Amino acid sequence: MRPRVGFLGTGWIGRHRMEALIAAGAVEAAAFVEPDDDAASATQAAAPGATRMPDVDTLLEAELDGLVIATPSAMHAPQAIAALERGMAVFCQKPLARNAEETGAVIEAARHADRLLAVDFSYRFTRAVEAIAPIVRSGELGHLFGAELVFHNAYGPDKAWFRNRALSGGGCVIDLGIHLVDLLLWMFDFPEVRTVESHLFAHGERLAPSPDAVEDYATVTLRLAGGAFARLDCSWNHHAGCDADIRFAVFGTEGSVAVENVGGSFYDFAAYRRTGTQARTLVDPLDDWGGRAAVAWAHRLARDRSFDRRCEEALAVAEVVDRIYRGE
Ligand SMILES: NC(=O)c1ccc[n+]([C@@H]2O[C@H](COP(=O)([O-])OP(=O)(O)OC[C@H]3O[C@@H](n4cnc5c(N)ncnc54)[C@H](O)[C@@H]3O)[C@@H](O)[C@H]2O)c1
């Protein structure tokens, strides 16, 4: 049986994920809430069978198996908790919440309701990342001592709410850096993060720890248990010389692996296994990956709607993001 699913927020990413779920035949798109009329018309065109509902409370009254949340980030936690308490499974955009405390509350609600909760850490599902992750975990790179994580976006977000900390939870770190933190912890099997040293900037000016302003540049060093150091740089409106500069490399004594965006693209990623001066290409960059995390959630929901402990990984990620903001 295809799960009957509702959609909360069908702006840019919410509509993309809805279309991917429909194209995969993974859900019945039953209902949606989208206050913006233009976005709602586009949603209705993409999902003619879905009923547009006036507000979240009405949607929560509907007989739904699951809810896909892609509203402004501050709404994620209260909306996810309300849905879980009504017995719906939830697939939520990253960040699951604005900080670790809120993230923990959502996970507790899922555990208490015994319902499936997943977060859209979409880059895990690129073929490029899927190609390097087993190599990192296999031990063939020898002793892992370094990682280089980069996500520069030459544009920055085009919606005002992203630049309001109360609505977004922060700037480029919680928007882009969070994917890099997730990939690092996930590939290294969620090690203890011993130290975090971070420097946040807005318009070139250094921000104090726990800033009210939203950062548009961050440079961070993380020291992991086991001795590896990771350097993480991310930004909005960066002079990158192209649309985006996205890189994820892990260095070991016997070689390295890297994922890099191709030609400044936000969507196309190459993966390499490197030894000395040699680099072997691992995957074809043409890969339609954006909806895969959502489809994986829907397939799991069709089989089993119960709590999946893997959502606790979002808390480990949120704790590191909190430490980056505190500068410790
Ligand atoms: N996983 C990823 O890689 C990825 C990529 C992009 C964005 N995101 C996340 O997705 C979320 C949405 O980002 P976006 O770029 O699509 O933003 P957006 O502004 O385009 O979309 C948000 C939508 O929510 C609607 N909305 C506002 N209040 C609402 C409410 N109470 N109920 C229902 N809908 C409401 C808005 O009208 C808007 O259409 C953000 O949390 C962002 O961080 C994740």
XYZ file of N, CA and C in Angstrom, residues 39-183:
435
model
N 2.635 29.445 -5.228
C 3.233 28.137 -4.906
C 2.147 27.073 -4.826
N 0.982 27.455 -4.296
C -0.119 26.485 -4.182
C -0.611 26.065 -5.563
N -0.702 27.011 -6.515
C -1.144 26.646 -7.880
C -0.170 25.671 -8.513
N 1.110 25.954 -8.350
C 2.115 25.044 -8.923
C 2.020 23.677 -8.260
N 1.722 23.657 -6.964
C 1.591 22.379 -6.250
C 0.388 21.611 -6.770
N -0.705 22.320 -6.949
C -1.939 21.679 -7.440
C -1.711 21.094 -8.826
N -0.935 21.803 -9.655
C -0.629 21.283 -11.001
C 0.222 20.019 -10.901
N 1.127 19.995 -9.932
C 2.003 18.818 -9.791
C 1.263 17.636 -9.163
N 0.263 17.944 -8.351
C -0.460 16.885 -7.635
C -1.944 17.178 -7.695
N -2.585 16.940 -8.874
C -3.980 17.321 -9.056
C -4.924 16.657 -8.054
N -4.537 15.483 -7.558
C -5.427 14.768 -6.635
C -5.318 15.235 -5.194
N -4.359 16.097 -4.903
C -4.148 16.518 -3.514
C -5.078 17.678 -3.163
N -5.612 17.653 -1.959
C -6.517 18.715 -1.506
C -5.711 19.815 -0.829
N -5.914 21.063 -1.277
C -5.266 22.176 -0.577
C -6.051 22.468 0.696
N -5.380 22.475 1.820
C -6.047 22.719 3.101
C -5.630 24.081 3.635
N -6.494 24.703 4.450
C -6.231 26.091 4.834
C -5.112 26.257 5.855
N -4.922 25.269 6.727
C -3.906 25.445 7.768
C -3.459 24.094 8.311
N -2.442 24.170 9.141
C -1.815 22.961 9.670
C -2.821 22.155 10.488
N -3.629 22.823 11.324
C -4.559 22.096 12.188
C -5.538 21.262 11.361
N -6.021 21.827 10.256
C -6.943 21.069 9.396
C -6.233 19.867 8.790
N -5.001 20.080 8.357
C -4.229 18.979 7.770
C -4.015 17.864 8.796
N -3.777 18.250 10.038
C -3.521 17.248 11.074
C -4.765 16.425 11.399
N -5.944 16.953 11.056
C -7.195 16.204 11.270
C -7.409 15.147 10.187
N -6.692 15.284 9.070
C -6.907 14.366 7.939
C -6.337 12.982 8.272
N -6.885 11.980 7.606
C -6.400 10.601 7.803
C -5.155 10.403 6.945
N -4.005 10.664 7.529
C -2.762 10.571 6.765
C -1.793 9.625 7.461
N -0.974 8.950 6.642
C 0.069 8.095 7.224
C 1.316 8.902 7.557
N 1.557 9.948 6.776
C 2.794 10.692 6.983
C 2.698 12.122 6.512
N 3.666 12.912 6.968
C 3.713 14.335 6.631
C 5.121 14.692 6.168
N 5.208 15.427 5.060
C 6.493 15.918 4.559
C 6.553 17.413 4.862
N 7.541 17.827 5.657
C 7.608 19.219 6.125
C 8.744 19.953 5.417
N 8.410 21.072 4.776
C 9.430 21.892 4.107
C 9.073 23.371 4.259
N 8.717 23.728 5.478
C 8.388 25.119 5.817
C 9.670 25.833 6.253
N 9.606 27.152 6.524
C 10.773 27.824 7.113
C 11.221 27.085 8.383
N 12.537 27.058 8.619
C 13.127 26.094 9.558
C 12.569 26.165 10.978
N 12.222 27.365 11.465
C 11.730 27.481 12.846
C 10.417 26.737 13.050
N 9.690 26.485 11.979
C 8.385 25.808 12.104
C 8.538 24.289 12.178
N 9.713 23.783 11.797
C 9.855 22.326 11.677
C 9.519 21.613 12.978
N 10.121 22.065 14.091
C 9.971 21.321 15.352
C 8.515 21.299 15.822
N 7.845 22.447 15.980
C 6.457 22.361 16.443
C 5.541 21.601 15.487
N 5.754 21.757 14.182
C 4.898 21.042 13.222
C 5.163 19.539 13.260
N 6.443 19.164 13.360
C 6.778 17.734 13.407
C 6.221 17.105 14.675
N 6.363 17.785 15.805
C 5.870 17.225 17.075
C 4.351 17.060 17.011
N 3.653 18.064 16.479
C 2.188 17.973 16.389
C 1.774 16.781 15.522
N 2.469 16.564 14.423
C 2.125 15.447 13.531
C 2.419 14.103 14.200
N 3.576 14.007 14.836
C 3.952 12.746 15.488
C 2.961 12.415 16.594
N 2.553 13.443 17.350
C 1.592 13.199 18.434
C 0.251 12.711 17.900
N -0.047 13.015 16.637
C -1.290 12.518 16.023
C -1.077 11.188 15.310
N 0.118 10.620 15.483
C 0.376 9.282 14.940
C 0.868 9.267 13.511
N 1.250 10.449 12.980
C 1.779 10.479 11.611
C 3.296 10.316 11.631
N 3.817 9.601 10.636
C 5.257 9.588 10.413
C 5.654 10.931 9.801
N 6.916 11.311 9.954
C 7.358 12.635 9.475
C 8.653 12.508 8.677
N 8.665 13.206 7.538
C 9.913 13.442 6.803
C 10.119 14.945 6.797
N 11.202 15.402 7.424
C 11.391 16.839 7.606
C 12.650 17.312 6.894
N 12.553 18.500 6.337
C 13.739 19.131 5.778
C 14.772 19.369 6.872
N 16.030 19.415 6.485
C 17.040 19.885 7.421
C 16.927 21.414 7.495
N 17.257 22.080 8.602
C 17.554 21.470 9.878
C 16.254 20.987 10.513
N 16.336 19.865 11.259
C 15.118 19.369 11.908
C 14.575 20.429 12.864
N 15.480 21.229 13.426
C 15.056 22.308 14.332
C 16.174 23.346 14.391
N 15.972 24.393 15.180
C 16.951 25.481 15.205
C 18.163 25.178 16.082
N 18.042 24.218 16.990
C 19.162 23.905 17.880
C 18.974 22.483 18.422
N 19.947 22.051 19.222
C 19.926 20.661 19.691
C 18.760 20.413 20.651
N 18.432 21.406 21.463
C 17.333 21.201 22.418
C 16.026 20.907 21.669
N 15.723 21.736 20.682
C 14.494 21.505 19.901
C 14.580 20.194 19.120
N 15.759 19.891 18.599
C 15.945 18.652 17.827
C 15.658 17.448 18.715
N 16.192 17.486 19.949
C 15.962 16.392 20.886
C 14.485 16.229 21.193
N 13.752 17.329 21.281
C 12.317 17.257 21.601
C 11.546 16.572 20.465
N 11.927 16.835 19.219
C 11.242 16.176 18.093
C 11.526 14.674 18.123
N 12.779 14.323 18.366
C 13.149 12.900 18.377
C 12.414 12.185 19.524
N 12.303 12.848 20.670
C 11.574 12.249 21.791
C 10.103 12.026 21.432
N 9.520 12.999 20.723
C 8.118 12.850 20.304
C 7.958 11.647 19.376
N 8.927 11.439 18.485
C 8.859 10.293 17.563
C 9.009 8.989 18.335
N 9.950 8.979 19.285
C 10.166 7.762 20.085
C 8.904 7.436 20.897
N 8.324 8.467 21.512
C 7.154 8.282 22.356
C 5.963 7.785 21.529
N 5.811 8.338 20.329
C 4.685 7.937 19.464
C 4.990 6.640 18.703
N 6.267 6.207 18.761
C 6.726 5.046 17.987
C 6.417 5.228 16.495
N 6.839 6.394 15.996
C 6.605 6.694 14.591
C 7.929 7.029 13.888
N 7.938 6.701 12.592
C 9.109 6.948 11.750
C 9.342 8.452 11.585
N 10.586 8.848 11.823
C 11.005 10.239 11.606
C 12.307 10.195 10.824
N 12.397 10.987 9.761
C 13.660 11.075 9.017
C 13.885 12.515 8.595
N 15.140 12.857 8.430
C 15.546 14.224 8.079
C 16.204 14.192 6.704
N 15.978 15.225 5.919
C 16.460 15.229 4.536
C 17.938 15.639 4.449
N 18.817 14.738 4.918
C 20.250 14.939 4.674
C 20.547 14.373 3.293
N 20.138 15.147 2.286
C 20.024 14.638 0.926
C 21.363 14.256 0.297
N 22.458 14.914 0.737
C 23.744 14.641 0.067
C 24.254 13.232 0.355
N 23.800 12.620 1.446
C 24.180 11.228 1.706
C 23.770 10.328 0.546
N 22.728 10.747 -0.187
C 22.124 9.893 -1.210
C 22.663 10.163 -2.610
N 23.662 11.057 -2.738
C 24.280 11.228 -4.062
C 25.117 9.986 -4.359
N 25.188 9.612 -5.640
C 26.029 8.469 -6.018
C 27.483 8.729 -5.627
N 27.901 9.996 -5.707
C 29.298 10.332 -5.390
C 29.601 10.045 -3.922
N 28.730 10.495 -3.027
C 28.952 10.234 -1.598
C 28.811 8.742 -1.317
N 27.835 8.099 -1.971
C 27.676 6.650 -1.777
C 28.924 5.885 -2.233
N 29.663 6.468 -3.193
C 30.871 5.777 -3.680
C 32.025 5.910 -2.695
N 32.140 7.068 -2.025
C 33.319 7.226 -1.151
C 33.073 6.716 0.274
N 31.810 6.731 0.735
C 31.555 6.371 2.140
C 32.074 4.972 2.496
N 31.806 3.937 1.664
C 32.328 2.616 2.036
C 33.850 2.562 2.046
N 34.485 3.392 1.201
C 35.963 3.390 1.172
C 36.496 3.985 2.477
N 35.861 5.078 2.931
C 36.281 5.690 4.196
C 36.133 4.679 5.329
N 35.031 3.928 5.315
C 34.747 3.017 6.432
C 35.537 1.713 6.353
N 36.038 1.382 5.154
C 36.658 0.059 4.964
C 38.035 -0.050 5.586
N 38.676 1.073 5.837
C 40.048 1.024 6.360
C 41.100 1.089 5.260
N 40.698 1.039 3.978
C 41.718 0.986 2.920
C 42.494 2.298 2.777
N 42.001 3.364 3.362
C 42.764 4.629 3.305
C 43.812 4.699 4.423
N 43.925 3.635 5.236
C 44.897 3.641 6.336
C 44.378 4.478 7.490
N 45.304 5.072 8.216
C 44.916 5.910 9.360
C 44.324 7.224 8.837
N 43.078 7.515 9.222
C 42.413 8.742 8.753
C 42.824 9.893 9.658
N 43.410 10.916 9.064
C 43.887 12.019 9.907
C 43.336 13.376 9.494
N 42.713 13.477 8.318
C 42.273 14.805 7.883
C 41.018 14.763 7.038
N 40.262 15.843 7.090
C 39.111 15.990 6.194
C 38.976 17.466 5.840
N 38.558 17.706 4.609
C 38.422 19.065 4.090
C 36.994 19.212 3.597
N 36.206 20.090 4.223
C 34.776 20.193 3.920
C 34.475 21.630 3.501
N 33.888 21.787 2.334
C 33.659 23.132 1.791
C 32.267 23.204 1.177
N 31.523 24.274 1.493
C 30.241 24.521 0.817
C 30.060 26.028 0.708
N 30.515 26.579 -0.418
C 30.331 28.008 -0.686
C 29.233 28.166 -1.734
N 28.283 29.039 -1.442
C 27.176 29.320 -2.356
C 27.328 30.785 -2.777
N 27.599 31.006 -4.055
C 27.884 32.373 -4.515
C 26.652 33.263 -4.474
N 25.462 32.689 -4.347
C 24.235 33.490 -4.338
C 23.740 33.777 -2.934
N 23.676 32.756 -2.116
C 22.981 32.921 -0.842
C 21.499 32.756 -1.078
N 20.737 32.576 -0.010
C 19.307 32.316 -0.175
C 18.555 33.533 -0.694
N 17.479 33.276 -1.455
C 16.726 34.387 -2.051
C 15.458 34.710 -1.260
N 15.208 34.035 -0.123
C 14.007 34.354 0.672
C 14.432 35.030 1.961
N 13.660 36.059 2.342
C 14.053 36.900 3.481
C 14.152 36.101 4.774
N 13.300 35.069 4.968
C 13.276 34.383 6.261
C 14.598 33.723 6.588
N 15.386 33.345 5.568
C 16.671 32.703 5.819
C 17.613 33.628 6.606
N 17.416 34.954 6.478
C 18.337 35.910 7.122
C 17.805 36.421 8.451
N 16.729 35.803 8.944
C 16.159 36.136 10.249
C 16.423 34.935 11.173
N 17.326 35.125 12.133
C 17.772 33.998 12.961
C 16.611 33.310 13.674
N 15.590 34.079 14.074
C 14.453 33.466 14.772
C 13.712 32.496 13.859
N 13.726 32.742 12.563
C 13.020 31.874 11.620
C 13.906 30.769 11.040
N 15.216 31.040 10.994
C 16.119 30.111 10.313
C 17.012 29.325 11.265
N 17.252 29.867 12.454
C 18.188 29.222 13.387
C 19.623 29.643 13.168
N 19.901 30.357 12.073
C 21.270 30.786 11.796
C 21.462 30.979 10.305
N 22.723 31.182 9.916
C 23.017 31.487 8.519
C 23.578 30.294 7.769
N 24.752 30.519 7.133
C 25.281 29.493 6.228
C 25.656 28.207 6.961
N 25.926 28.279 8.272
C 26.301 27.036 8.981
C 25.111 26.097 9.075
N 23.970 26.616 9.526
C 22.804 25.718 9.690
C 22.128 25.433 8.346
N 22.425 26.270 7.346
C 21.851 26.039 6.017
C 22.714 25.068 5.200
N 24.006 25.338 5.122
C 24.888 24.549 4.255
C 25.869 23.689 5.045
N 26.510 24.302 6.057
C 27.510 23.574 6.840
C 26.926 22.338 7.496
N 25.649 22.374 7.808
C 25.002 21.228 8.475
C 25.119 19.958 7.624
N 25.064 20.093 6.303
C 25.236 18.920 5.436
C 26.650 18.357 5.583
N 27.639 19.258 5.685
C 29.029 18.802 5.793
C 29.258 18.119 7.136
N 28.704 18.710 8.214
C 28.822 18.095 9.538
C 28.181 16.715 9.504
N 27.007 16.619 8.892
C 26.328 15.324 8.810
C 27.178 14.304 8.055
N 27.712 14.702 6.895
C 28.510 13.749 6.107
C 29.735 13.287 6.884
